[in-house]
PDB file of C-alpha atoms and ligand atoms in Angstrom:
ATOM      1  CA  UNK A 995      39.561  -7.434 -84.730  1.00  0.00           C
ATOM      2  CA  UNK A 996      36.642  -9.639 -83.733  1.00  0.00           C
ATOM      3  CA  UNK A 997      35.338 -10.375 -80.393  1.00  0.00           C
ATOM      4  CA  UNK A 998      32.826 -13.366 -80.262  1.00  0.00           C
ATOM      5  CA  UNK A 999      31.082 -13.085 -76.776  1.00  0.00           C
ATOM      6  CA  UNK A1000      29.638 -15.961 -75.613  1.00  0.00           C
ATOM      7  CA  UNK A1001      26.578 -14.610 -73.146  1.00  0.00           C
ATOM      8  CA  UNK A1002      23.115 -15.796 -72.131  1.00  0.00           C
ATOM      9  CA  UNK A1003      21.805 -11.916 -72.131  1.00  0.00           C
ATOM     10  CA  UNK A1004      22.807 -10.971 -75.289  1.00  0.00           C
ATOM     11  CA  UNK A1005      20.054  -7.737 -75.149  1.00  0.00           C
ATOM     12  CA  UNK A1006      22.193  -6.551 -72.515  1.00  0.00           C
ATOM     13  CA  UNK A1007      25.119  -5.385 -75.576  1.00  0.00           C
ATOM     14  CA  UNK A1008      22.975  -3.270 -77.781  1.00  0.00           C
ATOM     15  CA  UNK A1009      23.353  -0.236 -75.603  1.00  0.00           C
ATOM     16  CA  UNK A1010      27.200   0.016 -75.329  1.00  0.00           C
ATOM     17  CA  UNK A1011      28.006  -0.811 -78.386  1.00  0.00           C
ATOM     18  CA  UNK A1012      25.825   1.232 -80.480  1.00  0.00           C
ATOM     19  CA  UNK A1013      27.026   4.210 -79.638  1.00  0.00           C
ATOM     20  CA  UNK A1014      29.967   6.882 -79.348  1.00  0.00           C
ATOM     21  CA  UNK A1015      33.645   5.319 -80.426  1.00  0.00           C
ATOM     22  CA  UNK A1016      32.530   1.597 -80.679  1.00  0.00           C
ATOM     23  CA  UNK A1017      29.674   2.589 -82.877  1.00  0.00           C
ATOM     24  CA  UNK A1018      31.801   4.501 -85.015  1.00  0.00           C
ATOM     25  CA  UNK A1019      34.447   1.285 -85.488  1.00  0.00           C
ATOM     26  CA  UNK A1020      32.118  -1.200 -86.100  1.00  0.00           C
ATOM     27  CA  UNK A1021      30.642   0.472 -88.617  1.00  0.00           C
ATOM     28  CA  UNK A1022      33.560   1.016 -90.141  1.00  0.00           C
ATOM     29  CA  UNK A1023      34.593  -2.464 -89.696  1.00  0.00           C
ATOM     30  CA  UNK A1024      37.632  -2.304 -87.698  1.00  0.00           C
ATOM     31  CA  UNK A1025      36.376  -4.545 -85.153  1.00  0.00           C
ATOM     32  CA  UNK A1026      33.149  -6.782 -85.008  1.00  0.00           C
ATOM     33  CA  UNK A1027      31.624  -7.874 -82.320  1.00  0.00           C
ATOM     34  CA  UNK A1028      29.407 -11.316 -82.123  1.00  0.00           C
ATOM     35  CA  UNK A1029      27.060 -12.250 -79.718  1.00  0.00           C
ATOM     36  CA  UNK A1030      26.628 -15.657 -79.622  1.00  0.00           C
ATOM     37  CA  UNK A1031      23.275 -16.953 -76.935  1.00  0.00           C
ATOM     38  CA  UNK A1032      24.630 -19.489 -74.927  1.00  0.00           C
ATOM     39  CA  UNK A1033      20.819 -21.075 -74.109  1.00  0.00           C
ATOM     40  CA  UNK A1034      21.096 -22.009 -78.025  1.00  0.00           C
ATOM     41  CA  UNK A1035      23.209 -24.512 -77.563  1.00  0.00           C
ATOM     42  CA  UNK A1036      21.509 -25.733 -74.663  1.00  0.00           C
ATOM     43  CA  UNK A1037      21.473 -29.988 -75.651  1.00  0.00           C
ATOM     44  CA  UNK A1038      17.823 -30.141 -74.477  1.00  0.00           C
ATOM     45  CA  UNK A1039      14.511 -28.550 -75.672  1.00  0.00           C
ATOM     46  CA  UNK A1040      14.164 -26.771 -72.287  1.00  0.00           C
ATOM     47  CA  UNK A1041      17.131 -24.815 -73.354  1.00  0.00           C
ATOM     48  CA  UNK A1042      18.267 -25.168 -69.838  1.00  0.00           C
ATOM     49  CA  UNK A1043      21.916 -23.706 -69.249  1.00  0.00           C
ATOM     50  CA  UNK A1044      22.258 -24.376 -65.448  1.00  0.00           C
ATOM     51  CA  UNK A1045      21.920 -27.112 -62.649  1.00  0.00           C
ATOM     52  CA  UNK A1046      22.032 -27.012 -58.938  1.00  0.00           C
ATOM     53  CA  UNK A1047      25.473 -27.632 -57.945  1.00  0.00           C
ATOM     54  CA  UNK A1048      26.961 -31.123 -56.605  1.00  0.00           C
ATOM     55  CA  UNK A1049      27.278 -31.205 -53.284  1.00  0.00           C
ATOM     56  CA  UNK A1050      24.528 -29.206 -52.448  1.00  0.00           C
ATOM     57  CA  UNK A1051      24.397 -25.076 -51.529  1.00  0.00           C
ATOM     58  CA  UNK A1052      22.859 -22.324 -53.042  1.00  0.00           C
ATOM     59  CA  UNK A1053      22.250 -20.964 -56.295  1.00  0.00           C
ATOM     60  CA  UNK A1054      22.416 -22.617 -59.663  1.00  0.00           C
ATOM     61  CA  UNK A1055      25.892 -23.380 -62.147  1.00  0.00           C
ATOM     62  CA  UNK A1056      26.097 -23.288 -65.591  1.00  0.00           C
ATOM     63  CA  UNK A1057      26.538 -26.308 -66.736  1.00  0.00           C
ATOM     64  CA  UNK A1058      29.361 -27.209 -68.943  1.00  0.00           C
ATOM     65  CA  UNK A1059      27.873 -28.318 -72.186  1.00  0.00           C
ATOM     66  CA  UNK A1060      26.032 -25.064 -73.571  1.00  0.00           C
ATOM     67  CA  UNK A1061      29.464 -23.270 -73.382  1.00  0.00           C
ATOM     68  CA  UNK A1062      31.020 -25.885 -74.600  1.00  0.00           C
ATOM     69  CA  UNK A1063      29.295 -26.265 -77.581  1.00  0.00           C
ATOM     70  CA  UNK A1064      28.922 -22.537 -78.487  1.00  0.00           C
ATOM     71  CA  UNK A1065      32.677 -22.480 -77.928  1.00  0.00           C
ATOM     72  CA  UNK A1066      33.288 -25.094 -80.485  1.00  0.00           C
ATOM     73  CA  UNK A1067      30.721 -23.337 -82.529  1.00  0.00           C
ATOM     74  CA  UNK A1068      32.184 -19.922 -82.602  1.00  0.00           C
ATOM     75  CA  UNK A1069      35.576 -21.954 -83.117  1.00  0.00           C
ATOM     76  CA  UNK A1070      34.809 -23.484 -86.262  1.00  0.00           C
ATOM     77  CA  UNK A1071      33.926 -20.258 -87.842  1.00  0.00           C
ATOM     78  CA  UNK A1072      37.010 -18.528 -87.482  1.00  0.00           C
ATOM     79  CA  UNK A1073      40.546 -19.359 -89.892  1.00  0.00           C
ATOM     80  CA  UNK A1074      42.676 -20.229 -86.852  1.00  0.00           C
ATOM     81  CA  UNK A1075      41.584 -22.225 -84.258  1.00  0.00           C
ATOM     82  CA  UNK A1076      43.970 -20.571 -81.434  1.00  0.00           C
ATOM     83  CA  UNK A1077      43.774 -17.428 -80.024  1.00  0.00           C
ATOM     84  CA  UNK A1078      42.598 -16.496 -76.390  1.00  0.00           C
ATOM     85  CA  UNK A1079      39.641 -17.521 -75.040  1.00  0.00           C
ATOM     86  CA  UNK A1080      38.574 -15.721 -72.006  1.00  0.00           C
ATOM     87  CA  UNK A1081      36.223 -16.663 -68.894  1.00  0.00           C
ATOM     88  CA  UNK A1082      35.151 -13.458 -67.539  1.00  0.00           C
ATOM     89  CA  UNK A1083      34.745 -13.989 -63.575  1.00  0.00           C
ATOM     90  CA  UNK A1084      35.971 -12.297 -60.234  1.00  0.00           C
ATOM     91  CA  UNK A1085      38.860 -15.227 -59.606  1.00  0.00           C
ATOM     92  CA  UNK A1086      40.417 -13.851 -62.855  1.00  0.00           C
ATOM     93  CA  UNK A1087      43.494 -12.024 -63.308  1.00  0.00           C
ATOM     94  CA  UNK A1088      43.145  -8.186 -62.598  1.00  0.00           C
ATOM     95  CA  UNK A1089      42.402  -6.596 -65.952  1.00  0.00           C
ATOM     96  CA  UNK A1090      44.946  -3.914 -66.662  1.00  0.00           C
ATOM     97  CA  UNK A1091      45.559  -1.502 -69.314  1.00  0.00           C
ATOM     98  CA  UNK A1092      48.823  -3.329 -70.199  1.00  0.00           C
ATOM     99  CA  UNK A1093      46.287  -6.608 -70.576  1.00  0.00           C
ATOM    100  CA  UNK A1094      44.094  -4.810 -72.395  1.00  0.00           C
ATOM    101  CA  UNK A1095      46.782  -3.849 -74.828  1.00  0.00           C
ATOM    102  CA  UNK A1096      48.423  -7.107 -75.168  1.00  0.00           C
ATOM    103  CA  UNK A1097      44.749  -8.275 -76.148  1.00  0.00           C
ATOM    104  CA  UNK A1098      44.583  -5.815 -79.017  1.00  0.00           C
ATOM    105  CA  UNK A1099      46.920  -7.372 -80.967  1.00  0.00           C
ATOM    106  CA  UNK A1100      45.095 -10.726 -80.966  1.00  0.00           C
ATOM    107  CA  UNK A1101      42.526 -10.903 -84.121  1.00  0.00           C
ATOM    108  CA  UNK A1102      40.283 -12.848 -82.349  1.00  0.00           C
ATOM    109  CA  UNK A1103      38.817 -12.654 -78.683  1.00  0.00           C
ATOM    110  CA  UNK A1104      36.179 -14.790 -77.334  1.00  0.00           C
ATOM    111  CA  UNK A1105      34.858 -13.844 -74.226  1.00  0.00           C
ATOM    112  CA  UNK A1106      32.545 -16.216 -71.826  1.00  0.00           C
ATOM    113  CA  UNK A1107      30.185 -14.780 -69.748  1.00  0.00           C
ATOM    114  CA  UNK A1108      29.739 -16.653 -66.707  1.00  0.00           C
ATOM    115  CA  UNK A1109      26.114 -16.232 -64.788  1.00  0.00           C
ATOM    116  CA  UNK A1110      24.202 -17.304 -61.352  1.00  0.00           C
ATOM    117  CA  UNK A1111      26.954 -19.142 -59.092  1.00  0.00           C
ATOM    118  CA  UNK A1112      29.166 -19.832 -61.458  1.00  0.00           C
ATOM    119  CA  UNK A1113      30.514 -22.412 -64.007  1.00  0.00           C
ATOM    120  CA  UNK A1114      31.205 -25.712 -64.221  1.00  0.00           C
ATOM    121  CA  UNK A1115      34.897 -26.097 -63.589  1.00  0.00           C
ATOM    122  CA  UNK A1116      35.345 -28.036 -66.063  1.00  0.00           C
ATOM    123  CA  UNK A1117      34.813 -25.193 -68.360  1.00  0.00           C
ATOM    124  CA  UNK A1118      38.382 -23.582 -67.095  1.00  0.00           C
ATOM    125  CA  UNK A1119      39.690 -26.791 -69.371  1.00  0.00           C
ATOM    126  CA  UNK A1120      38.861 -25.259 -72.250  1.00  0.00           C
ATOM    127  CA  UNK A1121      39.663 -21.390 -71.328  1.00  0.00           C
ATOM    128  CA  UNK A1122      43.115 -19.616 -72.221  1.00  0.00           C
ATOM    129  CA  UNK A1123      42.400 -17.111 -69.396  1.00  0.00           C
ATOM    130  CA  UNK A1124      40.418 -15.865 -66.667  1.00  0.00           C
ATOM    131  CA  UNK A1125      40.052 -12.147 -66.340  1.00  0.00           C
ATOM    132  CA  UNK A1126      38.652  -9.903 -63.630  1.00  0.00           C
ATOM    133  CA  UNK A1127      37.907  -6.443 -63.587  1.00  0.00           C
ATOM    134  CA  UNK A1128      37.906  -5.940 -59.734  1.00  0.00           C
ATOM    135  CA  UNK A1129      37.952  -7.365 -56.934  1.00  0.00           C
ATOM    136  CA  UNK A1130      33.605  -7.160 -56.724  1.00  0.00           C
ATOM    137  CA  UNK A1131      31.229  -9.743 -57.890  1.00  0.00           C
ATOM    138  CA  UNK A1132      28.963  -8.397 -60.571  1.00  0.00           C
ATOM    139  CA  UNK A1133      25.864  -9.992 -61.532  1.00  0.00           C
ATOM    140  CA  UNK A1134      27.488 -11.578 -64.337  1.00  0.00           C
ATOM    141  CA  UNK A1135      29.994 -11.523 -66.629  1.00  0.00           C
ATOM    142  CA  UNK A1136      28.343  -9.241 -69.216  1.00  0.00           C
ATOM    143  CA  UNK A1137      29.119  -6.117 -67.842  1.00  0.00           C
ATOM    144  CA  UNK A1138      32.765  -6.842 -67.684  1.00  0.00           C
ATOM    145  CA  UNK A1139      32.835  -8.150 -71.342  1.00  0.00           C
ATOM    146  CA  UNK A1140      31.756  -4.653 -71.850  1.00  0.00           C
ATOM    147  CA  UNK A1141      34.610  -3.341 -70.107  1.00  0.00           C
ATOM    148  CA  UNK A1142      37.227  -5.726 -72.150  1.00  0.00           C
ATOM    149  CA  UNK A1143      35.736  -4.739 -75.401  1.00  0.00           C
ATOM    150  CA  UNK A1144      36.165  -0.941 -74.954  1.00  0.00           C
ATOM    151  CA  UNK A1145      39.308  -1.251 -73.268  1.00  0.00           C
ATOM    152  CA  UNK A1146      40.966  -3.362 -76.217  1.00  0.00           C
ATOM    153  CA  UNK A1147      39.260  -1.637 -78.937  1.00  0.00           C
ATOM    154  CA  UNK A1148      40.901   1.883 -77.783  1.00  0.00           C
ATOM    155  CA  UNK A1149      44.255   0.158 -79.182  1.00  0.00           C
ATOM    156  CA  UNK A1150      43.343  -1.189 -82.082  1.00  0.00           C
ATOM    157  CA  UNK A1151      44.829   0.986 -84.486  1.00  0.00           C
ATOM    158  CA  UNK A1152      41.879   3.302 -85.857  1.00  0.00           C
ATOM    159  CA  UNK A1153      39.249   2.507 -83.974  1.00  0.00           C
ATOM    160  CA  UNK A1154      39.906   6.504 -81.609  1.00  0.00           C
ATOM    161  CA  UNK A1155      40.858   8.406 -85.072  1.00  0.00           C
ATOM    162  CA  UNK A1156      43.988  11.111 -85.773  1.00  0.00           C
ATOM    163  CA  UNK A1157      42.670  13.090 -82.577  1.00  0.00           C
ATOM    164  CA  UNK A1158      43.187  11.123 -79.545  1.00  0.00           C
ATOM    165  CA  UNK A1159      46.231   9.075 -78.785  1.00  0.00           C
ATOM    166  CA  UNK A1160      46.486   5.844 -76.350  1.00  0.00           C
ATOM    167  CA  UNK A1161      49.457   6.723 -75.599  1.00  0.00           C
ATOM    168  CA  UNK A1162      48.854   9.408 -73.445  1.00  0.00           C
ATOM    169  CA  UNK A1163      46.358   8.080 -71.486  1.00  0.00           C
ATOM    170  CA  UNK A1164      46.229   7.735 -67.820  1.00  0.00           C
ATOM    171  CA  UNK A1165      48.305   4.138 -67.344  1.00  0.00           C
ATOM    172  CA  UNK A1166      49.951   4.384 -70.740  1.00  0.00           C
ATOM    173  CA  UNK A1167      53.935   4.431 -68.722  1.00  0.00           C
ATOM    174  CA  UNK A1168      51.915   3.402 -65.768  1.00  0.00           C
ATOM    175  CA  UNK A1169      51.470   7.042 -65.104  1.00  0.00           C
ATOM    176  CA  UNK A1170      48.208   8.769 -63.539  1.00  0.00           C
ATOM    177  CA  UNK A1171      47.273  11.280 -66.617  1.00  0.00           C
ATOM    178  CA  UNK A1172      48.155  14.887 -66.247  1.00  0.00           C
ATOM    179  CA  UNK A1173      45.108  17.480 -65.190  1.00  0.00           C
ATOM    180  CA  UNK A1174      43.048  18.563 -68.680  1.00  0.00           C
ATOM    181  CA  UNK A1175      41.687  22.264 -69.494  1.00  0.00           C
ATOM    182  CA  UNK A1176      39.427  23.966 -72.012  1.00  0.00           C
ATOM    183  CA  UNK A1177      37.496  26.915 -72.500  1.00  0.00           C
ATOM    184  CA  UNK A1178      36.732  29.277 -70.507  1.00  0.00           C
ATOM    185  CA  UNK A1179      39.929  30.104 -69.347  1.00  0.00           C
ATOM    186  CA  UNK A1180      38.024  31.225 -65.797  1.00  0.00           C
ATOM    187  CA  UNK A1181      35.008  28.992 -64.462  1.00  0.00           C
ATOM    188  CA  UNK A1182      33.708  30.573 -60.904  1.00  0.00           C
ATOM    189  CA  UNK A1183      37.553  32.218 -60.433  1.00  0.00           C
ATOM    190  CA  UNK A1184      39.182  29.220 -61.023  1.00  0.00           C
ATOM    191  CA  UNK A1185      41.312  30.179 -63.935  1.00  0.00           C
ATOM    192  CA  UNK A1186      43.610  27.995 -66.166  1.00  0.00           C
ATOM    193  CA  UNK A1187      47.838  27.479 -65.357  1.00  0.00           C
ATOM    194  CA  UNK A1188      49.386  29.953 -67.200  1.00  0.00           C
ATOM    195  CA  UNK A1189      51.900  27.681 -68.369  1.00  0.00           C
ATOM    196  CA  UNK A1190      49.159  26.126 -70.665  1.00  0.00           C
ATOM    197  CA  UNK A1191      48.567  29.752 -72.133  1.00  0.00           C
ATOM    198  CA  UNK A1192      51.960  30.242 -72.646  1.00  0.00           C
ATOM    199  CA  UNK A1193      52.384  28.205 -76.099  1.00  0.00           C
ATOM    200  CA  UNK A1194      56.012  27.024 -74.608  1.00  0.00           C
ATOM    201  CA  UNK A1195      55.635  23.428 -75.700  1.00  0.00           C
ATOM    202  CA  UNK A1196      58.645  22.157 -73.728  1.00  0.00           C
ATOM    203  CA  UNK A1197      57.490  23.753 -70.438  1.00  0.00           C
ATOM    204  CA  UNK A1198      53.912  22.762 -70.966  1.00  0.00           C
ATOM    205  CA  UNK A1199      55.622  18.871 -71.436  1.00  0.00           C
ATOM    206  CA  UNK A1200      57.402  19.448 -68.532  1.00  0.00           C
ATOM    207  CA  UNK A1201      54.374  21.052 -66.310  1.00  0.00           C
ATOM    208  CA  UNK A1202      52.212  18.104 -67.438  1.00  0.00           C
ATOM    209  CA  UNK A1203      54.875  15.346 -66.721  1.00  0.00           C
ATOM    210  CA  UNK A1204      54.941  16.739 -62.738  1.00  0.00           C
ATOM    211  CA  UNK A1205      51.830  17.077 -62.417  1.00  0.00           C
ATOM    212  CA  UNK A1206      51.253  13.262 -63.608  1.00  0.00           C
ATOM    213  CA  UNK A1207      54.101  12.224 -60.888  1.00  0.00           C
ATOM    214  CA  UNK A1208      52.633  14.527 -58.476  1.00  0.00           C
ATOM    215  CA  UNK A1209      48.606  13.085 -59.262  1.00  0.00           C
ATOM    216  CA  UNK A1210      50.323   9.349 -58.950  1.00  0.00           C
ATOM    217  CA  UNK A1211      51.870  10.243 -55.731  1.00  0.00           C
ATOM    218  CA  UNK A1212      49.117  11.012 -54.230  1.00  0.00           C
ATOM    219  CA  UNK A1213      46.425   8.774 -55.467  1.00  0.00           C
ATOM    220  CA  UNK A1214      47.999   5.467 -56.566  1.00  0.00           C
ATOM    221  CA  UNK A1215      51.551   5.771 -55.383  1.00  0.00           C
ATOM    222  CA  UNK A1216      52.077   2.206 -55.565  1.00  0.00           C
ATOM    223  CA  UNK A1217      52.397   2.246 -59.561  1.00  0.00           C
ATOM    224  CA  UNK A1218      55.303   4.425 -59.533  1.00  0.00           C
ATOM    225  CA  UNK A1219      57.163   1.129 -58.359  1.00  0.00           C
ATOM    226  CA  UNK A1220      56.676  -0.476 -62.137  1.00  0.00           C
ATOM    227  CA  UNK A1221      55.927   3.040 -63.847  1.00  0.00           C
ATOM    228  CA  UNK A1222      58.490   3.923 -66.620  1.00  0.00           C
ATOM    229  CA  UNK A1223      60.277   6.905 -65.258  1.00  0.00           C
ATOM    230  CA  UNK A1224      63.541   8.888 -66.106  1.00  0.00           C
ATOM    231  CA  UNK A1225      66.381  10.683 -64.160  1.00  0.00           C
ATOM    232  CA  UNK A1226      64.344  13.429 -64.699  1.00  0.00           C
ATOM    233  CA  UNK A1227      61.282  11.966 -63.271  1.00  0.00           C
ATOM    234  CA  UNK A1228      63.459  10.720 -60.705  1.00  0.00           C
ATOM    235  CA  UNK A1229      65.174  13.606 -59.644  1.00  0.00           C
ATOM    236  CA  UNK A1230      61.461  15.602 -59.512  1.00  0.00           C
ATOM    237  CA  UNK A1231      60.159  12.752 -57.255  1.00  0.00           C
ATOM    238  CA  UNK A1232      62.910  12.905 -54.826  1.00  0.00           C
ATOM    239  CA  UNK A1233      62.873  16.882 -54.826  1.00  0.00           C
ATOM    240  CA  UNK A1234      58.964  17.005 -54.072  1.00  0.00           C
ATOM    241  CA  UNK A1235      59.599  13.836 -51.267  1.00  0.00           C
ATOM    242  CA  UNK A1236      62.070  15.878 -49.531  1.00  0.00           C
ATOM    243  CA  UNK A1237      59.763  19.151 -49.952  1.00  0.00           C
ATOM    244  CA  UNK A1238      56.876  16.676 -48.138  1.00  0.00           C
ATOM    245  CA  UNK A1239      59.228  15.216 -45.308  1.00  0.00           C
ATOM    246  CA  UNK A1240      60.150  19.197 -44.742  1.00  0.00           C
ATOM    247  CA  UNK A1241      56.157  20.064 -44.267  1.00  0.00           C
ATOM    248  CA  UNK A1242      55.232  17.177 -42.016  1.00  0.00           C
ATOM    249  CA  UNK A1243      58.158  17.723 -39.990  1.00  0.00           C
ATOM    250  CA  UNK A1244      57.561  21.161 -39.218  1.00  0.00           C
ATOM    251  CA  UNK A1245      53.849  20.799 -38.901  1.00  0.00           C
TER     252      UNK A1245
HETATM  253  N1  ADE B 989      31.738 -11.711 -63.061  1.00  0.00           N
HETATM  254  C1  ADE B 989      31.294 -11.378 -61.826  1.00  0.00           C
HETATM  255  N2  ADE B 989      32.101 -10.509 -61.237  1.00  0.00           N
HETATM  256  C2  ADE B 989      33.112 -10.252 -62.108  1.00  0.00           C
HETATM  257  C3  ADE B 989      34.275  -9.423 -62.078  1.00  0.00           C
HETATM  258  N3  ADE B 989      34.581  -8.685 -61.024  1.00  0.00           N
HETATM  259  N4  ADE B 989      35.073  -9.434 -63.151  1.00  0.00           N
HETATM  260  C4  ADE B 989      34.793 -10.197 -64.220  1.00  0.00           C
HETATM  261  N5  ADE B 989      33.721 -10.984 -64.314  1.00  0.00           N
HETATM  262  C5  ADE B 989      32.878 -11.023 -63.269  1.00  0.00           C
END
């Protein structure tokens, strides 16, 4: 998979991305990651990228042109000329892990890095998509590209090895992820379940599976509305609501 990231801070990528699990696929080639400088295809020898806006107001806006033309750059590269093409910004759609898995099937990314103000609307002409990764305003759009990348790349098949599954991660069937132990089996006298030393695989399935209900009742109880649950699930849910109801109304 390639990601072509359209940014004027280029530097800012090196540290991410040479390191740990990206490292690792890049060098193998499973994805590639280009990072094109935006102020390069600034059309005048200042290599000026942004203008105060019409209108008047603070701050400066990237002006239309430089993106464009790196766009079309970047486009002309690659074998097929569609494929997303993604303004990072906070009026985006919420990145998700669902998004971030649809976007792992794409071969090609390209991700836009918006800066100071903002961008030239006109821009959002030429854009497949507008993502977010919370409802803050970062400095720019770098940091989020960062985000994106790692997020996608997790799916791509090979990029996290034999060991470590996505689909068991904390979102995967819109699930919190279950609690996680290792060595030593007591830390301060906080010891390990005994279920998980009990080598009963179906109880240990079961034990986790609660415990991720129970974790995304508590914290985020609004995703077990869309989460993908079974009578089961169901029956545990409305078994541990009626053992609540019981507590608060007696105090
Ligand atoms: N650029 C600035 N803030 C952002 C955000 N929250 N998500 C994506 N891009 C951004």
């Amino acid at each position: 998979m390639v990601f072509d990231i359209l940014t004027l801070f280029p530097e800012m990528f090196t540290g991410p991305f040479s390191a740990s699990i990206l490292k690792r696929a890049v060098d193998r080639g499973i994805i590639r990651i280009n990072l094109i400088n935006i102020r390069d295809y600034s059309p005048n020898r200042h290599r000026t990228v942004d203008d105060a806006p019409f209108g008047g107001g603070a701050g400066m806006v990237m002006g239309p042109e430089p993106i464009i033309r790196a766009l079309e750059a970047v486009q002309q590269k690659r074998e097929s000329k569609t494929g997303p093409v993604i303004l990072l910004c906070p009026q985006g759609e919420r990145f998700t892990q669902a998004l971030a898995r649809e976007l792992s099937r794409e071969e090609h990314l390209v991700l836009i890095c918006g800066h100071y103000e903002g961008v030239d609307e006109r821009v959002r002409g030429y854009v497949t998509g507008e993502i977010s990764i919370g409802d803050y305003v970062l400095t720019g759009g770098e940091l989020a590209a960062m985000v994106v990348v790692d997020a996608v790349s997790r799916h791509v098949p090979g990029v996290l090895g034999e060991e470590t599954a996505p689909a068991t991660d904390s979102f995967a069937d819109g699930l919190l992820e279950h609690p996680q132990y290792t060595r030593p089996r007591s830390f301060q006298g906080s010891e390990v379940p005994e279920v998980l030393l009990s080598g009963h695989h179906a109880r240990i399935a079961r034990w986790r599976r609660e415990e991720a209900l129970i974790r995304t009742l508590v914290r985020r109880p609004e995703l077990l509305e869309t989460a993908r649950l079974d009578a089961a699930d169901r029956q545990f849910l409305r078994e541990l609501a009626a053992r609540l109801s019981r507590m608060n109304l007696n105090g």
